[in-house]
Amino acid sequence: MKITSFEQMEAFVKGHASRKKIAVACAHDDVTLEAVLMAVDKGVADAVLIGKQDEIEALLRQFGKDPAAFEIIDEADERAAIDKAVAMVREGTADIPMKGLMHTATFMRGILDKQTGLLEPGELLSQASVFEVEETGKMLIISDCAVNIEPNVDQKCKIVENAVKVAGSLGIEEPKIAMLSALEVVNPKIQGTVDAAEVTARLKDKYQIDGPFAL
């Protein structure tokens, strides 16, 4: 099934997937809890809330929820909170780590820790944002605009591979891939255009890919 909207995505998850457990690190945050509770209320996820217990319980009451209905782990320290969330995912008692009210750098250190983190050897962690574009009736994936600061060509190829996996989970079997830069021609003074052409050359036999393109 090719998913073309968030409504379809939600229906698919409800109809085909088991409920996932989210381990929320530093869950004492109203915006984070609102998002988590939405997933819980929709029946697509359960949650374990790690953070300052008194604040978490107070926020749950503000949202009209009984704190006793949730698994809460009292932990005030940011790094300890993400370490506990990651450990739960590694042990299989949770499925997804989620960032709450904590520094992104601390969250990433827990995920990427070589001894206790989640990244498999040889893999590259990259971010992907999924957008519903009503005008086209398609989903759009943009990657990586948040994690890898200055990736080289090898890393950019891996970012493409990761994004293709995300597309596959949406039922997009042959995604059309555009390598973005500042120009649509290769300019040796703009490394992004050079890299885009190189990535395209390396992966053109596997994917529908082209570039550089200007946004």
mmCIF file of C-alpha atoms in Angstrom:
data_model
loop_
_atom_site.group_PDB
_atom_site.id
_atom_site.type_symbol
_atom_site.label_atom_id
_atom_site.label_comp_id
_atom_site.label_asym_id
_atom_site.label_seq_id
_atom_site.Cartn_x
_atom_site.Cartn_y
_atom_site.Cartn_z
ATOM 1 C CA MET A 1 0.000 0.000 0.000
ATOM 2 C CA LYS A 2 1.391 3.373 -1.019
ATOM 3 C CA ILE A 3 0.720 5.969 1.662
ATOM 4 C CA THR A 4 -0.031 9.462 0.360
ATOM 5 C CA SER A 5 -1.333 11.205 3.497
ATOM 6 C CA PHE A 6 -0.965 11.194 7.263
ATOM 7 C CA GLU A 7 -4.571 10.015 7.510
ATOM 8 C CA GLN A 8 -3.668 6.913 5.505
ATOM 9 C CA MET A 9 -0.541 6.460 7.612
ATOM 10 C CA GLU A 10 -2.570 6.482 10.818
ATOM 11 C CA ALA A 11 -5.118 4.044 9.396
ATOM 12 C CA PHE A 12 -2.355 1.700 8.258
ATOM 13 C CA VAL A 13 -0.660 1.728 11.655
ATOM 14 C CA LYS A 14 -3.939 1.027 13.430
ATOM 15 C CA GLY A 15 -4.828 -1.802 11.068
ATOM 16 C CA HIS A 16 -1.503 -3.525 10.498
ATOM 17 C CA ALA A 17 0.945 -2.820 13.309
ATOM 18 C CA SER A 18 1.108 -3.691 16.978
ATOM 19 C CA ARG A 19 1.196 -0.832 19.452
ATOM 20 C CA LYS A 20 4.706 0.490 19.958
ATOM 21 C CA LYS A 21 6.089 1.625 23.294
ATOM 22 C CA ILE A 22 7.775 5.037 23.341
ATOM 23 C CA ALA A 23 10.461 5.674 25.956
ATOM 24 C CA VAL A 24 10.298 9.431 26.528
ATOM 25 C CA ALA A 25 13.458 10.949 28.011
ATOM 26 C CA CYS A 26 12.770 14.065 30.144
ATOM 27 C CA ALA A 27 9.027 13.789 29.701
ATOM 28 C CA HIS A 28 8.335 16.721 32.054
ATOM 29 C CA ASP A 29 7.337 18.978 29.138
ATOM 30 C CA ASP A 30 3.822 19.963 28.104
ATOM 31 C CA VAL A 31 4.458 19.928 24.329
ATOM 32 C CA THR A 32 6.137 16.525 24.470
ATOM 33 C CA LEU A 33 3.420 15.033 26.641
ATOM 34 C CA GLU A 34 0.683 16.442 24.432
ATOM 35 C CA ALA A 35 2.168 14.650 21.421
ATOM 36 C CA VAL A 36 2.654 11.404 23.337
ATOM 37 C CA LEU A 37 -0.854 11.474 24.756
ATOM 38 C CA MET A 38 -2.262 12.035 21.275
ATOM 39 C CA ALA A 39 -0.555 8.830 20.113
ATOM 40 C CA VAL A 40 -1.765 6.957 23.194
ATOM 41 C CA ASP A 41 -5.347 8.197 22.786
ATOM 42 C CA LYS A 42 -5.350 7.227 19.101
ATOM 43 C CA GLY A 43 -4.331 3.719 20.077
ATOM 44 C CA VAL A 44 -1.059 3.624 18.155
ATOM 45 C CA ALA A 45 1.385 3.706 21.070
ATOM 46 C CA ASP A 46 2.007 3.211 24.751
ATOM 47 C CA ALA A 47 4.547 5.241 26.685
ATOM 48 C CA VAL A 48 6.983 5.067 29.552
ATOM 49 C CA LEU A 49 7.658 8.550 30.892
ATOM 50 C CA ILE A 50 11.178 9.164 32.200
ATOM 51 C CA GLY A 51 11.926 12.436 33.982
ATOM 52 C CA LYS A 52 10.966 14.548 36.953
ATOM 53 C CA GLN A 53 8.091 12.528 38.329
ATOM 54 C CA ASP A 54 6.323 15.304 40.249
ATOM 55 C CA GLU A 55 6.274 17.544 37.165
ATOM 56 C CA ILE A 56 5.179 14.707 34.884
ATOM 57 C CA GLU A 57 2.307 13.810 37.195
ATOM 58 C CA ALA A 58 1.223 17.450 37.462
ATOM 59 C CA LEU A 59 1.194 17.817 33.668
ATOM 60 C CA LEU A 60 -0.760 14.592 33.233
ATOM 61 C CA ARG A 61 -3.416 15.915 35.587
ATOM 62 C CA GLN A 62 -3.559 19.154 33.582
ATOM 63 C CA PHE A 63 -4.301 17.042 30.518
ATOM 64 C CA GLY A 64 -7.055 15.226 32.407
ATOM 65 C CA LYS A 65 -5.093 11.992 32.781
ATOM 66 C CA ASP A 66 -4.593 9.788 35.821
ATOM 67 C CA PRO A 67 -0.835 9.478 36.495
ATOM 68 C CA ALA A 68 -1.436 5.997 37.901
ATOM 69 C CA ALA A 69 -2.325 4.831 34.386
ATOM 70 C CA PHE A 70 1.204 5.514 33.137
ATOM 71 C CA GLU A 71 4.594 3.970 33.756
ATOM 72 C CA ILE A 72 6.746 6.777 35.162
ATOM 73 C CA ILE A 73 10.445 6.542 35.990
ATOM 74 C CA ASP A 74 11.738 9.311 38.248
ATOM 75 C CA GLU A 75 14.987 10.711 36.816
ATOM 76 C CA ALA A 76 16.017 14.369 36.968
ATOM 77 C CA ASP A 77 19.353 14.043 35.149
ATOM 78 C CA GLU A 78 19.205 14.533 31.361
ATOM 79 C CA ARG A 79 21.920 12.069 30.398
ATOM 80 C CA ALA A 80 20.670 9.430 32.790
ATOM 81 C CA ALA A 81 17.160 9.838 31.356
ATOM 82 C CA ILE A 82 18.207 9.207 27.753
ATOM 83 C CA ASP A 83 20.503 6.373 28.844
ATOM 84 C CA LYS A 84 17.538 4.685 30.503
ATOM 85 C CA ALA A 85 15.379 5.206 27.414
ATOM 86 C CA VAL A 86 18.084 3.761 25.141
ATOM 87 C CA ALA A 87 18.614 0.809 27.483
ATOM 88 C CA MET A 88 14.911 -0.016 27.316
ATOM 89 C CA VAL A 89 15.037 -0.034 23.508
ATOM 90 C CA ARG A 90 18.157 -2.221 23.502
ATOM 91 C CA GLU A 91 16.507 -4.639 25.941
ATOM 92 C CA GLY A 92 13.305 -4.779 23.900
ATOM 93 C CA THR A 93 11.083 -3.343 26.645
ATOM 94 C CA ALA A 94 10.505 -0.229 24.504
ATOM 95 C CA ASP A 95 10.544 0.366 20.753
ATOM 96 C CA ILE A 96 11.246 4.062 20.191
ATOM 97 C CA PRO A 97 13.298 6.635 22.128
ATOM 98 C CA MET A 98 11.819 10.133 22.166
ATOM 99 C CA LYS A 99 13.360 13.454 23.160
ATOM 100 C CA GLY A 100 11.568 15.525 25.753
ATOM 101 C CA LEU A 101 12.770 18.649 27.565
ATOM 102 C CA MET A 102 16.486 18.144 27.117
ATOM 103 C CA HIS A 103 19.364 19.415 25.002
ATOM 104 C CA THR A 104 19.516 17.797 21.582
ATOM 105 C CA ALA A 105 23.255 17.207 22.037
ATOM 106 C CA THR A 106 22.607 15.177 25.197
ATOM 107 C CA PHE A 107 19.901 13.158 23.456
ATOM 108 C CA MET A 108 22.228 12.404 20.546
ATOM 109 C CA ARG A 109 25.096 11.395 22.835
ATOM 110 C CA GLY A 110 22.871 8.770 24.382
ATOM 111 C CA ILE A 111 21.756 7.446 20.997
ATOM 112 C CA LEU A 112 25.283 7.415 19.538
ATOM 113 C CA ASP A 113 27.222 6.148 22.564
ATOM 114 C CA LYS A 114 29.598 3.505 21.144
ATOM 115 C CA GLN A 115 29.171 1.228 24.148
ATOM 116 C CA THR A 116 25.515 1.596 25.082
ATOM 117 C CA GLY A 117 23.869 3.399 22.133
ATOM 118 C CA LEU A 118 21.626 2.202 19.315
ATOM 119 C CA LEU A 119 23.725 2.695 16.178
ATOM 120 C CA GLU A 120 24.983 -0.504 14.557
ATOM 121 C CA PRO A 121 28.662 -0.592 13.479
ATOM 122 C CA GLY A 122 29.160 0.880 10.031
ATOM 123 C CA GLU A 123 25.787 2.607 9.997
ATOM 124 C CA LEU A 124 25.137 6.362 9.809
ATOM 125 C CA LEU A 125 22.396 8.087 11.743
ATOM 126 C CA SER A 126 20.498 10.616 9.654
ATOM 127 C CA GLN A 127 17.361 12.661 10.105
ATOM 128 C CA ALA A 128 14.370 12.553 7.772
ATOM 129 C CA SER A 129 11.306 14.797 7.782
ATOM 130 C CA VAL A 130 8.136 13.513 6.113
ATOM 131 C CA PHE A 131 5.684 16.039 4.692
ATOM 132 C CA GLU A 132 2.200 15.605 3.268
ATOM 133 C CA VAL A 133 1.899 17.768 0.141
ATOM 134 C CA GLU A 134 -1.803 18.130 -0.610
ATOM 135 C CA GLU A 135 -1.241 19.838 -3.955
ATOM 136 C CA THR A 136 0.568 16.806 -5.359
ATOM 137 C CA GLY A 137 -1.157 14.045 -3.412
ATOM 138 C CA LYS A 138 2.248 12.683 -2.429
ATOM 139 C CA MET A 139 4.501 12.404 0.598
ATOM 140 C CA LEU A 140 7.789 14.329 0.509
ATOM 141 C CA ILE A 141 10.885 13.290 2.449
ATOM 142 C CA ILE A 142 13.702 15.762 3.131
ATOM 143 C CA SER A 143 17.004 14.501 4.538
ATOM 144 C CA ASP A 144 19.353 15.319 6.251
ATOM 145 C CA CYS A 145 18.768 18.806 7.610
ATOM 146 C CA ALA A 146 19.428 18.268 11.301
ATOM 147 C CA VAL A 147 22.066 15.693 12.250
ATOM 148 C CA ASN A 148 25.031 15.528 9.864
ATOM 149 C CA ILE A 149 26.637 18.967 9.640
ATOM 150 C CA GLU A 150 29.046 18.571 6.736
ATOM 151 C CA PRO A 151 28.706 15.043 5.305
ATOM 152 C CA ASN A 152 31.127 13.781 2.685
ATOM 153 C CA VAL A 153 30.081 11.925 -0.473
ATOM 154 C CA ASP A 154 30.142 8.499 1.195
ATOM 155 C CA GLN A 155 27.956 9.803 4.011
ATOM 156 C CA LYS A 156 25.577 11.470 1.572
ATOM 157 C CA CYS A 157 25.165 8.150 -0.219
ATOM 158 C CA LYS A 158 24.286 6.573 3.130
ATOM 159 C CA ILE A 159 21.818 9.372 3.866
ATOM 160 C CA VAL A 160 20.130 8.580 0.548
ATOM 161 C CA GLU A 161 20.005 4.874 1.462
ATOM 162 C CA ASN A 162 18.427 5.709 4.820
ATOM 163 C CA ALA A 163 15.834 7.969 3.189
ATOM 164 C CA VAL A 164 14.985 5.216 0.696
ATOM 165 C CA LYS A 165 14.235 2.919 3.646
ATOM 166 C CA VAL A 166 11.866 5.550 5.050
ATOM 167 C CA ALA A 167 10.184 5.812 1.649
ATOM 168 C CA GLY A 168 9.849 2.036 1.536
ATOM 169 C CA SER A 169 8.029 2.057 4.870
ATOM 170 C CA LEU A 170 5.496 4.399 3.222
ATOM 171 C CA GLY A 171 4.996 1.989 0.334
ATOM 172 C CA ILE A 172 7.043 4.109 -2.073
ATOM 173 C CA GLU A 173 8.951 1.382 -3.883
ATOM 174 C CA GLU A 174 10.744 3.599 -6.425
ATOM 175 C CA PRO A 175 11.213 7.049 -4.886
ATOM 176 C CA LYS A 176 12.348 9.879 -7.127
ATOM 177 C CA ILE A 177 15.434 11.360 -5.502
ATOM 178 C CA ALA A 178 16.683 14.906 -6.029
ATOM 179 C CA MET A 179 20.119 15.916 -4.772
ATOM 180 C CA LEU A 180 19.686 19.534 -3.702
ATOM 181 C CA SER A 181 22.268 22.308 -3.772
ATOM 182 C CA ALA A 182 22.423 26.013 -4.588
ATOM 183 C CA LEU A 183 22.584 25.558 -8.371
ATOM 184 C CA GLU A 184 21.423 23.118 -11.035
ATOM 185 C CA VAL A 185 24.854 22.918 -12.662
ATOM 186 C CA VAL A 186 28.133 21.674 -11.226
ATOM 187 C CA ASN A 187 30.296 24.531 -10.009
ATOM 188 C CA PRO A 188 33.678 23.510 -8.551
ATOM 189 C CA LYS A 189 33.492 26.479 -6.185
ATOM 190 C CA ILE A 190 30.298 25.101 -4.614
ATOM 191 C CA GLN A 191 31.132 21.725 -3.096
ATOM 192 C CA GLY A 192 27.476 20.786 -2.735
ATOM 193 C CA THR A 193 27.003 20.738 -6.497
ATOM 194 C CA VAL A 194 30.091 18.582 -6.970
ATOM 195 C CA ASP A 195 28.923 16.145 -4.296
ATOM 196 C CA ALA A 196 25.407 15.987 -5.736
ATOM 197 C CA ALA A 197 26.756 14.976 -9.126
ATOM 198 C CA GLU A 198 29.042 12.364 -7.563
ATOM 199 C CA VAL A 199 26.251 10.823 -5.459
ATOM 200 C CA THR A 200 24.017 10.739 -8.531
ATOM 201 C CA ALA A 201 26.724 8.986 -10.531
ATOM 202 C CA ARG A 202 27.279 6.394 -7.813
ATOM 203 C CA LEU A 203 23.613 5.547 -7.237
ATOM 204 C CA LYS A 204 21.981 6.052 -10.640
ATOM 205 C CA ASP A 205 22.026 2.318 -11.391
ATOM 206 C CA LYS A 206 20.040 1.597 -8.206
ATOM 207 C CA TYR A 207 17.610 4.518 -7.955
ATOM 208 C CA GLN A 208 15.772 7.214 -9.870
ATOM 209 C CA ILE A 209 18.167 9.946 -8.786
ATOM 210 C CA ASP A 210 19.458 13.171 -10.304
ATOM 211 C CA GLY A 211 21.179 16.348 -9.270
ATOM 212 C CA PRO A 212 22.281 18.887 -8.462
ATOM 213 C CA PHE A 213 18.929 20.685 -8.267
ATOM 214 C CA ALA A 214 18.166 24.058 -6.739
ATOM 215 C CA LEU A 215 15.379 23.856 -4.217
#
